[in-house]
C-alpha cells in the first residue's frame, strides 16, 4: 500500500521541485501481501472498429496491421478486435453485393445513416489472425436479415469469438429504431435480447456465441446483472460473455488523474462480480476517452495516452477480461490510436500497458487508488513478479515548473533492475502535431506504425531490497524485474 516516506537514496537536480517519496512493496508471489489479484487474458487490450469503417482500416490504412503486429510481438498473441458501433444498427446484409460495404455520405468525414454489406465483409474479417467479435443489426427488427448475416459470419470468420446483437440499445427510441417503437426500457430490451440470442444462436448452431449487453449507460439500470436476472437456462447457453461501453470524458487533467480513473472503473464492480459468479467474462466491448470520436483538445494528447494506459490496467485489475478501444471514421477520429497518415498519441499508452501485461498470468494494483501515484505489478505463470509499472498522474500543462515524484519499490532481489520510460514534453503533446512522444526512447512512425529510434533502458541498483525511481509529473515508467 502507498505511504509517504522521506526521499531515499535519490539525487535530483535542484531545479526540479520534488515531494516526499511513495513506497510500494512488491509481493514475492501471487496471493501474498494482502493484495487482490486478477487473472489476465492472453491479450487483454483490443481494438473496436466502427462497422462501416472496418473494411477501410484493413484495406486502406497501412498502419493497422503493423500497429496490431507490434502488440503481437510483445504478447505472442494477436490482439482481439470487435467490429461494430452505431452503424451496425444501420447496416443490412445484402447477399447480392460484391462490395465490402455500400453507402453514400455528403462528406468523407461523415458516417452513413444507412448502408449495406456483403459476404466479402465477413471474408475480410476472417483474414484476421486474432479473435473477432462482430456486431449485427437488431434495431431494424429484421431478424431474418440478421440471421443470414450471422450465418455468413460463422462461415467466414475462422476466429469468430462472439456475435453481438445491437449496439447501445438504450438509445433505440432516440434513434427511431423500429424495434423500440413501443415501450422500451431495460426489461423490454432484456426480453428482446433473450429472444434474439436464442433465435440467432440456434440458427447458427452454436452455443456460447453471443456477446450480450452492449449498453453505454451505466449499470445497474442498464447492466449485465439485470439482464441475467431475466435469462433462463436456454438463453444462458448461447451467451459467451457480457459487454458494456464506457466513455469517461472530461478535460485532460480530469481524464488522466488516477483516482478519477479508478472511480470510473468501480462503477462496474457489482456488474462484473455478478457476471464472474455466473462463470462468464465481462468486457469493455467499446470504450475510449470522449464519445463521438473524441474531443480535439483532449483525446489526441499525451495526457489521454497516460489515461489509456492507466484505464486498461485498472479495468484488467477489476476483472474485465478485455478492453476494446473504439476507432471511428478514418480521418475524423480524435481518439484513434492510428490513422492513414499519422500516429495517435494514445497508442503509446496502450503499448506500455500491453508491455506490462505481455505473457503475464496475473495483475495487481499496489496502490490504494486514492492518490495521483499508481503502481501495477504483473506476475508470470509461476506466480513470480516480472514487471511493475509506475505512474505519476500529476498534471503538467507545459508551463511553469515540472515536479518530480520519487517512487520506491521494496521487496526486490539484489542486483539491478531496468526500466523503460513513457514520456513527452507535457500533457498536451501530440504525435500527430510533430511533438516528441517516446517509450523507452522509441517512437512509432507516422503512417507505418513501425518502431524507430534506439531502444533505451534505464538501470537502477537495488540496495537492501529497494530501489527508487524519479518520475516527472505526467510520466510513467515500466520496471523489468527479470
GROMACS .gro file of C-alpha atoms in nm:
model
  482
    1UNK     CA    1   0.000   0.000   0.000
    2UNK     CA    2   0.109   0.360  -0.054
    3UNK     CA    3   0.268   0.553   0.231
    4UNK     CA    4   0.467   0.874   0.250
    5UNK     CA    5   0.839   0.843   0.317
    6UNK     CA    6   1.139   1.069   0.317
    7UNK     CA    7   1.340   1.087  -0.004
    8UNK     CA    8   1.555   0.778  -0.007
    9UNK     CA    9   1.883   0.739  -0.190
   10UNK     CA   10   1.792   0.957  -0.489
   11UNK     CA   11   1.973   1.254  -0.638
   12UNK     CA   12   1.753   1.500  -0.823
   13UNK     CA   13   1.860   1.825  -0.986
   14UNK     CA   14   1.789   2.122  -0.758
   15UNK     CA   15   1.594   2.299  -1.032
   16UNK     CA   16   1.327   2.028  -1.030
   17UNK     CA   17   1.078   2.058  -0.741
   18UNK     CA   18   1.029   1.733  -0.550
   19UNK     CA   19   0.795   1.590  -0.290
   20UNK     CA   20   0.821   1.301  -0.046
   21UNK     CA   21   0.862   0.954  -0.189
   22UNK     CA   22   0.585   0.697  -0.214
   23UNK     CA   23   0.667   0.336  -0.140
   24UNK     CA   24   0.520   0.014  -0.278
   25UNK     CA   25   0.604  -0.337  -0.163
   26UNK     CA   26   0.635  -0.585  -0.448
   27UNK     CA   27   0.486  -0.924  -0.348
   28UNK     CA   28   0.720  -1.219  -0.393
   29UNK     CA   29   0.431  -1.442  -0.504
   30UNK     CA   30   0.073  -1.415  -0.624
   31UNK     CA   31  -0.166  -1.436  -0.330
   32UNK     CA   32   0.063  -1.270  -0.078
   33UNK     CA   33   0.084  -0.922   0.069
   34UNK     CA   34  -0.287  -0.867   0.120
   35UNK     CA   35  -0.344  -0.758  -0.240
   36UNK     CA   36  -0.623  -0.859  -0.476
   37UNK     CA   37  -0.504  -1.044  -0.785
   38UNK     CA   38  -0.681  -1.062  -1.120
   39UNK     CA   39  -0.626  -1.335  -1.381
   40UNK     CA   40  -0.521  -1.196  -1.719
   41UNK     CA   41  -0.643  -1.282  -2.066
   42UNK     CA   42  -0.352  -1.359  -2.302
   43UNK     CA   43  -0.442  -1.041  -2.497
   44UNK     CA   44  -0.639  -0.804  -2.271
   45UNK     CA   45  -0.604  -0.492  -2.491
   46UNK     CA   46  -0.810  -0.486  -2.809
   47UNK     CA   47  -0.946  -0.257  -3.079
   48UNK     CA   48  -1.307  -0.187  -3.175
   49UNK     CA   49  -1.368  -0.073  -3.533
   50UNK     CA   50  -1.679   0.119  -3.632
   51UNK     CA   51  -1.880  -0.117  -3.851
   52UNK     CA   52  -1.887   0.080  -4.176
   53UNK     CA   53  -1.520   0.186  -4.141
   54UNK     CA   54  -1.379  -0.161  -4.071
   55UNK     CA   55  -1.301  -0.251  -4.436
   56UNK     CA   56  -1.117   0.077  -4.485
   57UNK     CA   57  -0.898   0.019  -4.179
   58UNK     CA   58  -0.791  -0.318  -4.317
   59UNK     CA   59  -0.756  -0.227  -4.685
   60UNK     CA   60  -0.666   0.145  -4.698
   61UNK     CA   61  -0.479   0.214  -4.373
   62UNK     CA   62  -0.126   0.074  -4.384
   63UNK     CA   63  -0.063   0.121  -4.012
   64UNK     CA   64  -0.344  -0.108  -3.899
   65UNK     CA   65  -0.169  -0.442  -3.942
   66UNK     CA   66   0.164  -0.310  -3.812
   67UNK     CA   67   0.015  -0.149  -3.501
   68UNK     CA   68  -0.161  -0.475  -3.416
   69UNK     CA   69   0.153  -0.676  -3.502
   70UNK     CA   70   0.355  -0.462  -3.259
   71UNK     CA   71   0.139  -0.588  -2.975
   72UNK     CA   72   0.151  -0.943  -3.104
   73UNK     CA   73   0.532  -0.921  -3.095
   74UNK     CA   74   0.508  -0.844  -2.722
   75UNK     CA   75   0.246  -1.098  -2.620
   76UNK     CA   76   0.276  -1.372  -2.882
   77UNK     CA   77  -0.099  -1.334  -2.941
   78UNK     CA   78  -0.278  -1.117  -3.196
   79UNK     CA   79  -0.490  -0.859  -3.012
   80UNK     CA   80  -0.866  -0.912  -3.016
   81UNK     CA   81  -1.084  -0.694  -3.238
   82UNK     CA   82  -1.452  -0.605  -3.234
   83UNK     CA   83  -1.639  -0.478  -3.540
   84UNK     CA   84  -1.947  -0.277  -3.450
   85UNK     CA   85  -2.083   0.053  -3.325
   86UNK     CA   86  -2.369   0.283  -3.416
   87UNK     CA   87  -2.354   0.193  -3.786
   88UNK     CA   88  -2.405  -0.179  -3.719
   89UNK     CA   89  -2.768  -0.091  -3.642
   90UNK     CA   90  -2.789   0.097  -3.972
   91UNK     CA   91  -2.644  -0.188  -4.176
   92UNK     CA   92  -2.839  -0.452  -4.369
   93UNK     CA   93  -2.685  -0.766  -4.513
   94UNK     CA   94  -2.705  -0.792  -4.893
   95UNK     CA   95  -2.608  -1.133  -5.028
   96UNK     CA   96  -2.601  -0.999  -5.385
   97UNK     CA   97  -2.337  -0.728  -5.344
   98UNK     CA   98  -1.973  -0.794  -5.423
   99UNK     CA   99  -1.861  -0.492  -5.219
  100UNK     CA  100  -1.744  -0.486  -4.859
  101UNK     CA  101  -1.988  -0.206  -4.780
  102UNK     CA  102  -2.215   0.019  -4.986
  103UNK     CA  103  -2.314   0.366  -4.864
  104UNK     CA  104  -2.302   0.733  -4.957
  105UNK     CA  105  -2.216   1.038  -4.745
  106UNK     CA  106  -2.213   1.410  -4.812
  107UNK     CA  107  -1.858   1.443  -4.677
  108UNK     CA  108  -1.584   1.184  -4.639
  109UNK     CA  109  -1.565   1.256  -4.266
  110UNK     CA  110  -1.931   1.161  -4.214
  111UNK     CA  111  -2.072   0.827  -4.100
  112UNK     CA  112  -2.353   0.688  -4.317
  113UNK     CA  113  -2.713   0.683  -4.200
  114UNK     CA  114  -2.784   0.366  -4.397
  115UNK     CA  115  -2.557   0.105  -4.552
  116UNK     CA  116  -2.545  -0.248  -4.684
  117UNK     CA  117  -2.267  -0.505  -4.666
  118UNK     CA  118  -2.195  -0.833  -4.838
  119UNK     CA  119  -2.029  -1.165  -4.770
  120UNK     CA  120  -1.695  -1.009  -4.865
  121UNK     CA  121  -1.716  -0.806  -4.542
  122UNK     CA  122  -1.713  -1.126  -4.337
  123UNK     CA  123  -1.446  -1.282  -4.556
  124UNK     CA  124  -1.220  -0.984  -4.483
  125UNK     CA  125  -1.285  -1.018  -4.111
  126UNK     CA  126  -1.193  -1.385  -4.147
  127UNK     CA  127  -0.844  -1.297  -4.268
  128UNK     CA  128  -0.754  -1.156  -3.927
  129UNK     CA  129  -0.548  -1.396  -3.719
  130UNK     CA  130  -0.678  -1.279  -3.381
  131UNK     CA  131  -1.019  -1.324  -3.223
  132UNK     CA  132  -1.310  -1.132  -3.375
  133UNK     CA  133  -1.637  -1.009  -3.228
  134UNK     CA  134  -1.882  -0.891  -3.493
  135UNK     CA  135  -2.181  -0.670  -3.421
  136UNK     CA  136  -2.504  -0.708  -3.619
  137UNK     CA  137  -2.828  -0.514  -3.653
  138UNK     CA  138  -3.108  -0.554  -3.400
  139UNK     CA  139  -3.251  -0.203  -3.418
  140UNK     CA  140  -3.419  -0.250  -3.757
  141UNK     CA  141  -3.609  -0.550  -3.617
  142UNK     CA  142  -3.532  -0.762  -3.924
  143UNK     CA  143  -3.418  -1.082  -3.756
  144UNK     CA  144  -3.413  -1.291  -4.072
  145UNK     CA  145  -3.164  -1.049  -4.231
  146UNK     CA  146  -2.951  -1.059  -3.917
  147UNK     CA  147  -2.962  -1.439  -3.907
  148UNK     CA  148  -2.841  -1.450  -4.268
  149UNK     CA  149  -2.551  -1.221  -4.174
  150UNK     CA  150  -2.475  -1.428  -3.864
  151UNK     CA  151  -2.459  -1.747  -4.069
  152UNK     CA  152  -2.213  -1.578  -4.304
  153UNK     CA  153  -2.004  -1.461  -4.008
  154UNK     CA  154  -1.986  -1.815  -3.868
  155UNK     CA  155  -1.895  -1.950  -4.211
  156UNK     CA  156  -1.626  -1.695  -4.299
  157UNK     CA  157  -1.464  -1.578  -3.974
  158UNK     CA  158  -1.237  -1.858  -3.859
  159UNK     CA  159  -1.156  -1.689  -3.527
  160UNK     CA  160  -1.509  -1.568  -3.451
  161UNK     CA  161  -1.531  -1.522  -3.075
  162UNK     CA  162  -1.883  -1.383  -3.049
  163UNK     CA  163  -2.170  -1.205  -3.222
  164UNK     CA  164  -2.331  -0.903  -3.061
  165UNK     CA  165  -2.691  -0.823  -3.150
  166UNK     CA  166  -2.740  -0.448  -3.139
  167UNK     CA  167  -2.524  -0.158  -3.026
  168UNK     CA  168  -2.622   0.059  -2.726
  169UNK     CA  169  -2.990  -0.041  -2.738
  170UNK     CA  170  -3.089   0.209  -2.468
  171UNK     CA  171  -3.067   0.475  -2.740
  172UNK     CA  172  -3.301   0.296  -2.984
  173UNK     CA  173  -3.604   0.519  -2.907
  174UNK     CA  174  -3.398   0.836  -2.962
  175UNK     CA  175  -3.259   0.695  -3.286
  176UNK     CA  176  -3.603   0.599  -3.414
  177UNK     CA  177  -3.519   0.229  -3.437
  178UNK     CA  178  -3.828   0.020  -3.527
  179UNK     CA  179  -3.766  -0.245  -3.260
  180UNK     CA  180  -3.825   0.021  -2.991
  181UNK     CA  181  -4.144   0.166  -3.141
  182UNK     CA  182  -4.347   0.073  -2.832
  183UNK     CA  183  -4.238   0.058  -2.468
  184UNK     CA  184  -3.861   0.036  -2.441
  185UNK     CA  185  -3.679   0.004  -2.113
  186UNK     CA  186  -3.429  -0.235  -1.954
  187UNK     CA  187  -3.698  -0.503  -1.915
  188UNK     CA  188  -3.823  -0.489  -2.274
  189UNK     CA  189  -3.466  -0.475  -2.403
  190UNK     CA  190  -3.380  -0.781  -2.194
  191UNK     CA  191  -3.676  -0.970  -2.339
  192UNK     CA  192  -3.569  -0.866  -2.689
  193UNK     CA  193  -3.208  -0.967  -2.631
  194UNK     CA  194  -3.310  -1.304  -2.492
  195UNK     CA  195  -3.536  -1.377  -2.787
  196UNK     CA  196  -3.275  -1.275  -3.043
  197UNK     CA  197  -2.997  -1.461  -2.861
  198UNK     CA  198  -3.193  -1.784  -2.875
  199UNK     CA  199  -3.306  -1.743  -3.233
  200UNK     CA  200  -2.967  -1.640  -3.373
  201UNK     CA  201  -2.772  -1.890  -3.163
  202UNK     CA  202  -2.995  -2.178  -3.264
  203UNK     CA  203  -2.995  -2.066  -3.631
  204UNK     CA  204  -2.615  -2.077  -3.650
  205UNK     CA  205  -2.600  -2.394  -3.441
  206UNK     CA  206  -2.359  -2.263  -3.179
  207UNK     CA  207  -2.378  -2.218  -2.805
  208UNK     CA  208  -2.153  -1.967  -2.629
  209UNK     CA  209  -2.164  -1.740  -2.935
  210UNK     CA  210  -2.334  -1.421  -2.810
  211UNK     CA  211  -2.176  -1.107  -2.662
  212UNK     CA  212  -2.471  -0.981  -2.459
  213UNK     CA  213  -2.547  -0.639  -2.319
  214UNK     CA  214  -2.355  -0.373  -2.513
  215UNK     CA  215  -2.507  -0.072  -2.338
  216UNK     CA  216  -2.339   0.264  -2.279
  217UNK     CA  217  -2.550   0.399  -1.991
  218UNK     CA  218  -2.407   0.284  -1.662
  219UNK     CA  219  -2.530  -0.006  -1.452
  220UNK     CA  220  -2.730  -0.100  -1.253
  221UNK     CA  221  -3.026   0.029  -1.460
  222UNK     CA  222  -2.866  -0.090  -1.783
  223UNK     CA  223  -2.633  -0.371  -1.693
  224UNK     CA  224  -2.547  -0.738  -1.701
  225UNK     CA  225  -2.692  -0.815  -1.358
  226UNK     CA  226  -3.042  -0.701  -1.460
  227UNK     CA  227  -3.012  -0.885  -1.793
  228UNK     CA  228  -2.902  -1.211  -1.631
  229UNK     CA  229  -3.196  -1.193  -1.392
  230UNK     CA  230  -3.423  -1.215  -1.697
  231UNK     CA  231  -3.238  -1.505  -1.861
  232UNK     CA  232  -3.343  -1.867  -1.839
  233UNK     CA  233  -3.118  -2.168  -1.896
  234UNK     CA  234  -3.197  -2.175  -2.268
  235UNK     CA  235  -3.073  -1.819  -2.317
  236UNK     CA  236  -2.770  -1.860  -2.095
  237UNK     CA  237  -2.627  -2.142  -2.306
  238UNK     CA  238  -2.591  -1.906  -2.601
  239UNK     CA  239  -2.419  -1.623  -2.410
  240UNK     CA  240  -2.041  -1.634  -2.414
  241UNK     CA  241  -1.981  -1.312  -2.221
  242UNK     CA  242  -2.128  -0.973  -2.130
  243UNK     CA  243  -2.014  -0.631  -2.251
  244UNK     CA  244  -2.058  -0.270  -2.155
  245UNK     CA  245  -1.942   0.052  -2.320
  246UNK     CA  246  -1.783   0.347  -2.144
  247UNK     CA  247  -1.661   0.697  -2.237
  248UNK     CA  248  -1.547   0.883  -1.921
  249UNK     CA  249  -1.498   1.226  -2.088
  250UNK     CA  250  -1.370   1.539  -1.914
  251UNK     CA  251  -1.073   1.766  -1.975
  252UNK     CA  252  -0.720   1.630  -1.994
  253UNK     CA  253  -0.638   1.696  -1.630
  254UNK     CA  254  -0.951   1.522  -1.504
  255UNK     CA  255  -0.921   1.235  -1.750
  256UNK     CA  256  -0.562   1.142  -1.665
  257UNK     CA  257  -0.587   1.176  -1.286
  258UNK     CA  258  -0.552   0.831  -1.132
  259UNK     CA  259  -0.825   0.847  -0.862
  260UNK     CA  260  -1.075   0.965  -1.126
  261UNK     CA  261  -0.990   0.667  -1.344
  262UNK     CA  262  -1.024   0.428  -1.052
  263UNK     CA  263  -1.370   0.564  -0.970
  264UNK     CA  264  -1.485   0.541  -1.332
  265UNK     CA  265  -1.399   0.170  -1.335
  266UNK     CA  266  -1.550   0.099  -0.992
  267UNK     CA  267  -1.893   0.191  -1.131
  268UNK     CA  268  -1.889  -0.153  -1.295
  269UNK     CA  269  -1.768  -0.357  -0.997
  270UNK     CA  270  -2.105  -0.503  -0.895
  271UNK     CA  271  -2.189  -0.588  -1.255
  272UNK     CA  272  -1.852  -0.757  -1.308
  273UNK     CA  273  -1.889  -0.953  -0.985
  274UNK     CA  274  -2.236  -1.080  -1.088
  275UNK     CA  275  -2.101  -1.199  -1.422
  276UNK     CA  276  -1.797  -1.363  -1.266
  277UNK     CA  277  -2.018  -1.551  -1.020
  278UNK     CA  278  -2.204  -1.690  -1.320
  279UNK     CA  279  -1.876  -1.816  -1.463
  280UNK     CA  280  -1.874  -1.573  -1.756
  281UNK     CA  281  -1.639  -1.299  -1.878
  282UNK     CA  282  -1.705  -0.926  -1.864
  283UNK     CA  283  -1.552  -0.692  -2.122
  284UNK     CA  284  -1.548  -0.329  -2.220
  285UNK     CA  285  -1.681  -0.401  -2.569
  286UNK     CA  286  -1.638  -0.040  -2.680
  287UNK     CA  287  -1.463   0.241  -2.497
  288UNK     CA  288  -1.240   0.544  -2.536
  289UNK     CA  289  -1.176   0.883  -2.385
  290UNK     CA  290  -1.462   1.102  -2.511
  291UNK     CA  291  -1.767   0.980  -2.703
  292UNK     CA  292  -1.844   1.080  -3.061
  293UNK     CA  293  -1.495   1.021  -3.199
  294UNK     CA  294  -1.317   1.210  -2.923
  295UNK     CA  295  -1.251   1.574  -2.835
  296UNK     CA  296  -0.978   1.765  -3.020
  297UNK     CA  297  -0.829   1.922  -2.708
  298UNK     CA  298  -0.835   1.601  -2.506
  299UNK     CA  299  -0.832   1.273  -2.696
  300UNK     CA  300  -0.515   1.307  -2.912
  301UNK     CA  301  -0.294   1.425  -2.624
  302UNK     CA  302  -0.024   1.263  -2.415
  303UNK     CA  303  -0.249   1.300  -2.111
  304UNK     CA  304  -0.502   1.080  -2.291
  305UNK     CA  305  -0.225   0.830  -2.367
  306UNK     CA  306  -0.149   0.802  -1.997
  307UNK     CA  307  -0.521   0.767  -1.925
  308UNK     CA  308  -0.540   0.485  -2.183
  309UNK     CA  309  -0.259   0.303  -2.005
  310UNK     CA  310  -0.400   0.351  -1.655
  311UNK     CA  311  -0.758   0.282  -1.762
  312UNK     CA  312  -0.695  -0.054  -1.927
  313UNK     CA  313  -0.474  -0.167  -1.640
  314UNK     CA  314  -0.736  -0.074  -1.384
  315UNK     CA  315  -1.007  -0.244  -1.590
  316UNK     CA  316  -0.796  -0.561  -1.606
  317UNK     CA  317  -0.726  -0.542  -1.233
  318UNK     CA  318  -1.101  -0.509  -1.173
  319UNK     CA  319  -1.158  -0.839  -1.357
  320UNK     CA  320  -1.255  -0.717  -1.702
  321UNK     CA  321  -1.117  -0.973  -1.943
  322UNK     CA  322  -1.066  -0.748  -2.244
  323UNK     CA  323  -1.094  -0.378  -2.326
  324UNK     CA  324  -1.171  -0.275  -2.686
  325UNK     CA  325  -1.073   0.086  -2.769
  326UNK     CA  326  -1.304   0.223  -3.036
  327UNK     CA  327  -1.184   0.357  -3.373
  328UNK     CA  328  -1.431   0.558  -3.577
  329UNK     CA  329  -1.438   0.726  -3.916
  330UNK     CA  330  -1.097   0.719  -4.084
  331UNK     CA  331  -0.971   1.078  -4.097
  332UNK     CA  332  -1.225   1.205  -3.842
  333UNK     CA  333  -1.126   1.033  -3.522
  334UNK     CA  334  -0.959   1.227  -3.242
  335UNK     CA  335  -0.913   0.930  -3.011
  336UNK     CA  336  -0.785   0.682  -3.269
  337UNK     CA  337  -0.454   0.510  -3.197
  338UNK     CA  338  -0.350   0.547  -3.562
  339UNK     CA  339  -0.476   0.681  -3.892
  340UNK     CA  340  -0.389   0.677  -4.258
  341UNK     CA  341  -0.112   0.936  -4.231
  342UNK     CA  342  -0.022   0.995  -3.867
  343UNK     CA  343   0.009   0.817  -3.534
  344UNK     CA  344  -0.228   0.881  -3.248
  345UNK     CA  345  -0.063   0.957  -2.917
  346UNK     CA  346  -0.291   0.719  -2.716
  347UNK     CA  347  -0.123   0.424  -2.890
  348UNK     CA  348   0.185   0.486  -2.676
  349UNK     CA  349  -0.012   0.441  -2.354
  350UNK     CA  350  -0.179   0.127  -2.483
  351UNK     CA  351   0.159  -0.010  -2.590
  352UNK     CA  352   0.305   0.047  -2.241
  353UNK     CA  353   0.008  -0.136  -2.086
  354UNK     CA  354   0.050  -0.427  -2.327
  355UNK     CA  355   0.422  -0.436  -2.245
  356UNK     CA  356   0.345  -0.465  -1.873
  357UNK     CA  357   0.093  -0.749  -1.915
  358UNK     CA  358   0.264  -0.936  -2.200
  359UNK     CA  359   0.294  -1.304  -2.112
  360UNK     CA  360   0.168  -1.239  -1.758
  361UNK     CA  361  -0.098  -1.451  -1.588
  362UNK     CA  362  -0.195  -1.218  -1.302
  363UNK     CA  363  -0.211  -0.847  -1.228
  364UNK     CA  364  -0.245  -0.648  -0.909
  365UNK     CA  365  -0.257  -0.282  -0.815
  366UNK     CA  366  -0.009  -0.193  -0.545
  367UNK     CA  367  -0.169   0.145  -0.475
  368UNK     CA  368  -0.496   0.228  -0.299
  369UNK     CA  369  -0.636   0.427  -0.591
  370UNK     CA  370  -0.675   0.737  -0.374
  371UNK     CA  371  -0.363   0.935  -0.474
  372UNK     CA  372  -0.216   1.050  -0.803
  373UNK     CA  373   0.056   0.785  -0.780
  374UNK     CA  374  -0.018   0.440  -0.922
  375UNK     CA  375   0.171   0.113  -0.931
  376UNK     CA  376   0.075  -0.213  -1.101
  377UNK     CA  377   0.258  -0.546  -1.079
  378UNK     CA  378   0.236  -0.832  -1.331
  379UNK     CA  379   0.317  -1.196  -1.249
  380UNK     CA  380   0.410  -1.498  -1.460
  381UNK     CA  381   0.257  -1.845  -1.463
  382UNK     CA  382   0.463  -1.949  -1.162
  383UNK     CA  383   0.326  -1.654  -0.964
  384UNK     CA  384   0.652  -1.460  -0.960
  385UNK     CA  385   0.658  -1.084  -1.024
  386UNK     CA  386   0.801  -0.994  -1.364
  387UNK     CA  387   0.727  -0.624  -1.415
  388UNK     CA  388   0.596  -0.318  -1.232
  389UNK     CA  389   0.452  -0.009  -1.393
  390UNK     CA  390   0.474   0.322  -1.206
  391UNK     CA  391   0.257   0.620  -1.298
  392UNK     CA  392   0.275   0.982  -1.183
  393UNK     CA  393  -0.060   1.132  -1.280
  394UNK     CA  394   0.024   1.481  -1.154
  395UNK     CA  395  -0.081   1.717  -1.431
  396UNK     CA  396   0.183   1.917  -1.620
  397UNK     CA  397   0.049   2.160  -1.879
  398UNK     CA  398   0.390   2.255  -2.019
  399UNK     CA  399   0.428   2.584  -1.836
  400UNK     CA  400   0.592   2.650  -1.501
  401UNK     CA  401   0.798   2.401  -1.302
  402UNK     CA  402   0.754   2.030  -1.362
  403UNK     CA  403   0.760   1.844  -1.034
  404UNK     CA  404   0.929   1.509  -0.985
  405UNK     CA  405   0.792   1.230  -0.767
  406UNK     CA  406   1.018   0.959  -0.620
  407UNK     CA  407   0.873   0.607  -0.622
  408UNK     CA  408   1.038   0.343  -0.403
  409UNK     CA  409   0.987  -0.028  -0.466
  410UNK     CA  410   1.067  -0.265  -0.181
  411UNK     CA  411   1.094  -0.643  -0.165
  412UNK     CA  412   1.323  -0.664  -0.468
  413UNK     CA  413   1.604  -0.918  -0.513
  414UNK     CA  414   1.961  -0.788  -0.504
  415UNK     CA  415   2.123  -0.663  -0.822
  416UNK     CA  416   1.986  -0.416  -1.073
  417UNK     CA  417   1.657  -0.357  -1.246
  418UNK     CA  418   1.595  -0.182  -1.576
  419UNK     CA  419   1.313   0.041  -1.690
  420UNK     CA  420   1.155   0.199  -1.997
  421UNK     CA  421   1.014   0.550  -1.960
  422UNK     CA  422   0.693   0.674  -2.123
  423UNK     CA  423   0.737   1.047  -2.159
  424UNK     CA  424   0.661   1.365  -2.351
  425UNK     CA  425   0.712   1.738  -2.304
  426UNK     CA  426   0.368   1.791  -2.146
  427UNK     CA  427   0.018   1.654  -2.110
  428UNK     CA  428  -0.086   1.833  -2.431
  429UNK     CA  429   0.190   1.687  -2.652
  430UNK     CA  430   0.059   1.524  -2.970
  431UNK     CA  431   0.235   1.283  -3.204
  432UNK     CA  432   0.015   1.395  -3.492
  433UNK     CA  433   0.145   1.751  -3.447
  434UNK     CA  434   0.511   1.651  -3.450
  435UNK     CA  435   0.568   1.655  -3.074
  436UNK     CA  436   0.816   1.405  -2.932
  437UNK     CA  437   0.647   1.112  -2.759
  438UNK     CA  438   0.860   0.816  -2.662
  439UNK     CA  439   0.854   0.486  -2.480
  440UNK     CA  440   1.200   0.365  -2.389
  441UNK     CA  441   1.345   0.616  -2.637
  442UNK     CA  442   1.139   0.480  -2.926
  443UNK     CA  443   0.857   0.626  -3.133
  444UNK     CA  444   0.614   0.486  -3.392
  445UNK     CA  445   0.634   0.614  -3.747
  446UNK     CA  446   0.352   0.819  -3.895
  447UNK     CA  447   0.157   0.618  -4.148
  448UNK     CA  448   0.353   0.300  -4.080
  449UNK     CA  449   0.347   0.234  -3.702
  450UNK     CA  450   0.699   0.092  -3.736
  451UNK     CA  451   0.911   0.149  -3.424
  452UNK     CA  452   1.201   0.389  -3.471
  453UNK     CA  453   1.476   0.529  -3.251
  454UNK     CA  454   1.717   0.348  -3.022
  455UNK     CA  455   1.550   0.139  -2.753
  456UNK     CA  456   1.673   0.277  -2.420
  457UNK     CA  457   1.666   0.114  -2.078
  458UNK     CA  458   1.743   0.294  -1.753
  459UNK     CA  459   1.934   0.084  -1.498
  460UNK     CA  460   1.880   0.122  -1.123
  461UNK     CA  461   2.068  -0.053  -0.844
  462UNK     CA  462   1.873  -0.243  -0.581
  463UNK     CA  463   2.004  -0.175  -0.230
  464UNK     CA  464   1.873  -0.359   0.075
  465UNK     CA  465   1.584  -0.487  -0.132
  466UNK     CA  466   1.470  -0.149  -0.255
  467UNK     CA  467   1.516   0.084  -0.549
  468UNK     CA  468   1.396   0.439  -0.607
  469UNK     CA  469   1.289   0.594  -0.935
  470UNK     CA  470   1.210   0.956  -1.017
  471UNK     CA  471   0.905   1.020  -1.233
  472UNK     CA  472   0.820   1.366  -1.353
  473UNK     CA  473   0.461   1.486  -1.344
  474UNK     CA  474   0.270   1.329  -1.635
  475UNK     CA  475   0.506   1.036  -1.685
  476UNK     CA  476   0.522   0.658  -1.642
  477UNK     CA  477   0.799   0.400  -1.604
  478UNK     CA  478   0.788   0.027  -1.677
  479UNK     CA  479   1.029  -0.157  -1.450
  480UNK     CA  480   1.153  -0.503  -1.552
  481UNK     CA  481   1.223  -0.729  -1.254
  482UNK     CA  482   1.350  -1.029  -1.453
   0.00000   0.00000   0.00000
